[in-house]
Short mmCIF file of C-alpha atoms and ligand atoms in Angstrom, two decimals:
data_model
loop_
_atom_site.label_atom_id
_atom_site.label_comp_id
_atom_site.label_asym_id
_atom_site.label_seq_id
_atom_site.Cartn_x
_atom_site.Cartn_y
_atom_site.Cartn_z
CA MET O 1 0.05 0.08 0.23
CA ASN O 2 0.99 3.21 -0.88
CA GLU O 3 1.57 5.97 2.53
CA THR O 4 3.00 9.14 0.85
CA ILE O 5 2.13 11.80 1.86
CA LEU O 6 2.28 15.09 -0.63
CA ILE O 7 3.09 18.15 1.09
CA VAL O 8 2.79 20.85 -0.82
CA GLU O 9 4.40 23.89 1.07
CA ASP O 10 6.51 27.07 -0.24
CA GLU O 11 7.34 27.77 3.25
CA VAL O 12 10.19 25.07 3.45
CA ALA O 13 10.83 25.34 7.47
CA THR O 14 7.95 24.39 8.20
CA ALA O 15 6.93 21.57 5.62
CA GLU O 16 10.51 20.06 6.70
CA ILE O 17 8.99 20.47 10.20
CA LEU O 18 6.06 18.47 9.14
CA ALA O 19 7.58 16.09 7.21
CA ASP O 20 9.72 15.32 10.28
CA TYR O 21 6.69 14.25 12.11
CA LEU O 22 4.89 11.55 9.23
CA ARG O 23 8.14 10.08 8.53
CA LEU O 24 8.20 9.31 12.29
CA ASP O 25 5.06 7.61 11.88
CA SER O 26 6.42 5.50 8.97
CA TYR O 27 4.83 7.81 6.20
CA THR O 28 7.41 8.47 3.42
CA THR O 29 6.88 12.04 2.14
CA HIS O 30 7.42 13.64 -0.88
CA LEU O 31 7.07 17.82 -1.08
CA LEU O 32 6.36 20.56 -3.44
CA THR O 33 7.16 24.16 -3.09
CA ASP O 34 5.16 25.22 -6.41
CA GLY O 35 1.84 25.31 -7.63
CA LEU O 36 2.33 24.25 -10.94
CA PRO O 37 3.95 21.23 -11.15
CA VAL O 38 0.82 19.87 -7.86
CA VAL O 39 -1.05 18.02 -10.67
CA SER O 40 0.49 15.95 -12.25
CA TRP O 41 2.69 14.19 -10.02
CA ALA O 42 -0.10 13.79 -8.04
CA ARG O 43 -1.80 11.90 -11.25
CA GLU O 44 1.35 10.03 -12.06
CA HIS O 45 2.46 9.30 -8.53
CA LYS O 46 0.27 8.43 -6.71
CA PRO O 47 0.13 9.84 -3.03
CA ALA O 48 -2.04 8.27 -0.07
CA LEU O 49 -3.04 11.45 0.81
CA ILE O 50 -2.05 15.51 -0.08
CA LEU O 51 -1.30 18.38 2.30
CA LEU O 52 -2.60 21.36 0.38
CA ASP O 53 -1.54 24.58 1.45
CA LEU O 54 -4.03 27.31 -0.33
CA MET O 55 -1.34 30.62 -1.07
CA LEU O 56 1.30 28.88 -3.15
CA PRO O 57 3.19 30.10 -6.14
CA GLY O 58 2.87 28.87 -9.55
CA LYS O 59 -0.43 27.42 -9.15
CA SER O 60 -2.98 28.59 -6.19
CA GLY O 61 -4.74 24.93 -4.45
CA LEU O 62 -7.26 26.02 -4.49
CA ASP O 63 -7.26 25.48 -8.68
CA ILE O 64 -5.06 21.97 -7.53
CA CYS O 65 -7.99 21.32 -5.07
CA LYS O 66 -10.36 21.33 -8.21
CA GLU O 67 -7.82 20.21 -11.00
CA ILE O 68 -7.94 16.73 -8.43
CA ARG O 69 -11.16 15.59 -8.13
CA ALA O 70 -11.75 15.52 -11.83
CA PHE O 71 -9.86 12.85 -11.74
CA SER O 72 -9.51 11.73 -8.70
CA SER O 73 -10.36 11.10 -5.15
CA VAL O 74 -7.65 10.80 -2.82
CA PRO O 75 -7.87 12.83 0.47
CA ILE O 76 -7.04 15.99 0.07
CA ILE O 77 -6.36 18.25 3.65
CA ILE O 78 -6.07 22.16 3.06
CA THR O 79 -4.39 23.70 4.97
CA THR O 80 -4.30 28.13 5.09
CA ALA O 81 -2.77 31.04 7.80
CA ARG O 82 -6.69 32.15 7.14
CA VAL O 83 -9.69 30.84 9.25
CA GLU O 84 -11.87 33.26 7.29
CA GLU O 85 -11.05 30.95 4.07
CA ILE O 86 -11.38 27.85 5.30
CA ASP O 87 -15.59 29.57 6.32
CA ARG O 88 -15.10 30.14 2.23
CA LEU O 89 -14.15 27.66 0.98
CA LEU O 90 -17.00 25.44 3.05
CA GLY O 91 -19.81 26.88 1.21
CA LEU O 92 -17.39 25.90 -2.59
CA GLU O 93 -17.89 22.29 -1.43
CA LEU O 94 -14.27 21.48 -3.23
CA GLY O 95 -14.89 18.55 -1.59
CA ALA O 96 -11.24 18.44 0.84
CA ASP O 97 -11.30 15.93 3.22
CA ASP O 98 -10.17 18.54 6.02
CA TYR O 99 -9.37 21.51 6.80
CA ILE O 100 -6.19 22.06 8.97
CA CYS O 101 -5.31 25.80 10.45
CA LYS O 102 -2.34 27.98 10.62
CA PRO O 103 -0.10 27.89 12.61
CA TYR O 104 -0.13 24.39 13.93
CA SER O 105 1.29 21.78 15.96
CA PRO O 106 3.08 18.85 14.02
CA ARG O 107 1.32 16.66 16.00
CA GLU O 108 -2.08 17.36 15.73
CA VAL O 109 -1.79 17.40 11.47
CA VAL O 110 -0.32 13.76 12.08
CA ALA O 111 -3.29 13.27 13.65
CA ARG O 112 -6.00 14.06 11.67
CA VAL O 113 -3.95 12.58 8.51
CA LYS O 114 -4.43 9.21 10.52
CA THR O 115 -7.95 10.14 10.64
CA VAL O 116 -8.42 11.04 7.31
CA LEU O 117 -7.18 7.47 6.13
CA ARG O 118 -8.90 5.36 8.03
CA ARG O 119 -11.60 7.00 7.22
CA ALA O 120 -10.68 6.83 3.53
CA ALA O 121 -10.16 2.90 4.27
CA GLY O 122 -12.70 2.79 5.25
CA THR O 123 -11.27 1.12 8.84
CA ALA O 124 -12.15 4.40 10.94
CA VAL O 125 -15.15 3.74 14.07
CA THR O 126 -18.18 3.92 12.69
CA PRO O 127 -20.93 5.56 14.42
CA LEU O 128 -22.89 2.42 14.86
CA GLU O 129 -19.63 0.53 16.29
CA ALA O 130 -19.67 3.47 18.47
CA GLY O 131 -22.24 2.95 20.22
CA LEU O 132 -25.13 5.55 18.42
CA GLN O 133 -28.33 4.93 16.00
CA LEU O 134 -29.99 7.14 14.87
CA ASP O 135 -33.36 6.43 13.53
CA GLU O 136 -34.71 8.54 11.01
CA SER O 137 -38.58 6.79 11.46
CA CYS O 138 -38.87 8.21 14.74
CA TYR O 139 -36.01 10.43 15.10
CA ARG O 140 -34.68 8.76 17.98
CA ALA O 141 -31.14 8.78 18.47
CA THR O 142 -29.78 6.01 20.88
CA LEU O 143 -26.68 6.04 22.63
CA ASN O 144 -25.49 2.30 24.27
CA GLY O 145 -28.60 2.11 24.25
CA HIS O 146 -29.84 5.40 26.52
CA ASP O 147 -31.99 7.32 24.77
CA LEU O 148 -30.87 10.19 23.62
CA GLN O 149 -34.34 12.10 24.03
CA LEU O 150 -33.30 14.68 21.62
CA THR O 151 -36.08 17.03 20.05
CA ALA O 152 -36.67 16.76 16.93
CA ALA O 153 -34.48 19.76 15.91
CA GLU O 154 -32.15 18.52 17.87
CA PHE O 155 -32.26 15.16 16.03
CA ARG O 156 -32.30 16.38 12.50
CA LEU O 157 -28.95 17.70 13.55
CA PHE O 158 -26.96 15.92 15.09
CA ASN O 159 -28.27 13.63 12.39
CA TYR O 160 -26.85 15.21 9.62
CA LEU O 161 -23.75 16.45 11.11
CA ALA O 162 -23.03 11.90 11.96
CA ALA O 163 -23.75 11.41 8.24
CA HIS O 164 -20.96 12.37 6.91
CA PRO O 165 -18.07 11.88 10.30
CA GLY O 166 -15.21 14.41 10.15
CA ARG O 167 -16.88 16.34 7.46
CA VAL O 168 -16.95 19.91 8.73
CA TYR O 169 -19.14 21.73 8.65
CA ASN O 170 -19.85 25.84 8.85
CA ARG O 171 -22.79 27.53 11.02
CA GLN O 172 -24.66 28.79 7.79
CA GLN O 173 -25.11 25.00 5.35
CA LEU O 174 -26.23 23.97 8.83
CA LEU O 175 -28.99 26.40 9.33
CA ASN O 176 -30.09 26.24 5.84
CA ASN O 177 -29.48 21.74 5.45
CA ILE O 178 -31.64 21.52 8.67
CA TYR O 179 -33.55 24.29 8.73
CA PRO O 180 -34.90 25.63 5.79
CA ASP O 181 -38.40 27.51 6.92
CA GLU O 182 -36.78 29.28 10.41
CA ARG O 183 -35.04 32.13 8.43
CA ALA O 184 -35.69 33.83 11.74
CA LEU O 185 -32.99 31.59 13.10
CA ASN O 186 -29.18 32.87 13.40
CA ASP O 187 -25.62 31.46 13.76
CA ARG O 188 -26.27 31.75 17.69
CA ALA O 189 -29.51 29.21 17.37
CA ILE O 190 -27.14 26.32 15.97
CA ASP O 191 -24.11 26.49 18.39
CA ASN O 192 -27.57 26.50 21.29
CA TYR O 193 -28.63 23.38 19.69
CA ILE O 194 -25.77 22.16 19.61
CA ASN O 195 -24.72 22.81 23.63
CA LYS O 196 -28.30 20.63 24.03
CA VAL O 197 -26.96 17.20 22.14
CA ARG O 198 -23.99 17.56 23.76
CA LYS O 199 -25.46 18.26 27.40
CA LYS O 200 -28.00 14.92 26.44
CA ILE O 201 -25.07 13.18 25.37
CA THR O 202 -22.81 13.44 28.73
CA ALA O 203 -25.84 12.62 30.31
CA VAL O 204 -25.29 9.29 29.34
CA SER O 205 -22.17 9.12 28.36
CA ASN O 206 -19.89 11.19 29.76
CA GLU O 207 -16.56 9.54 28.06
CA CYS O 208 -18.17 10.48 24.32
CA GLU O 209 -17.18 13.71 22.75
CA LEU O 210 -19.34 13.17 19.28
CA ILE O 211 -19.41 16.70 18.14
CA HIS O 212 -16.40 18.84 17.86
CA SER O 213 -15.68 21.94 17.15
CA VAL O 214 -13.53 23.65 14.75
CA TYR O 215 -12.29 27.42 15.76
CA GLY O 216 -13.56 29.98 13.57
CA VAL O 217 -15.57 27.56 11.10
CA GLY O 218 -18.66 25.43 12.50
CA TYR O 219 -18.64 21.33 13.90
CA LYS O 220 -18.07 18.04 13.13
CA PHE O 221 -18.91 14.71 13.83
CA ASP O 222 -15.91 12.57 14.69
CA VAL O 223 -16.30 9.63 16.79
CA ARG O 224 -12.51 9.63 19.37
CA GLU O 225 -9.81 7.87 18.13
CA GLU O 226 -7.65 6.34 19.83
CA PRO O 227 -5.08 8.29 21.31
CA GLY O 228 -1.93 7.45 19.73
CA GLY O 229 -3.15 4.64 18.41
CA GLN O 230 -2.12 2.97 14.67
CA ALA O 231 -3.75 3.20 12.33
CA1 CA Z 1 1.87 29.56 1.31
#
């Protein structure tokens, strides 16, 4: 199995530190510091995952992502120095698998790489394996057999997030998809619903954190992976 991680990053010092951490975890890395050769390199070498910076000489990460998605579903993690940029990118639905804001800790990036690779390989812990059952016919969510007693609105939100583990949604996307008719709702309403669902989860299992905040962006559903576990 090819475990080469393609790092596309024009800040060489940043890229080299990251490459060191990935190699410690037995990944092979390849670094491209210019955007121009990335698409053809990816086509030829079929990396296991691409860490893609947005602001690059030669060609933007945005264009690279679109071009690669035209022929490949290789996992792509976009890295950017601007949180607001992530919010805008989510709206474009580029098909990136995750977004990481710079400056980042290399450890965090390695953890995210592992999670995305596990998801791509179908070996990530599924909601069902985590003890979660969502019954859309009666809006009932149970965790390890305990009814979470969600309201209809809370269920819709939770069910929507859980349908795509790891995918990050901003508040506007959640509002549009879950409460299309409730124009009076603002972004804060999503935060309130999230807090209520989290409390109900904690009430039946304080081990389990399923909804994660993504700083400056929004929320995602993810089953916590084993800390330090090997893929
Ligand atoms: Ca850059």
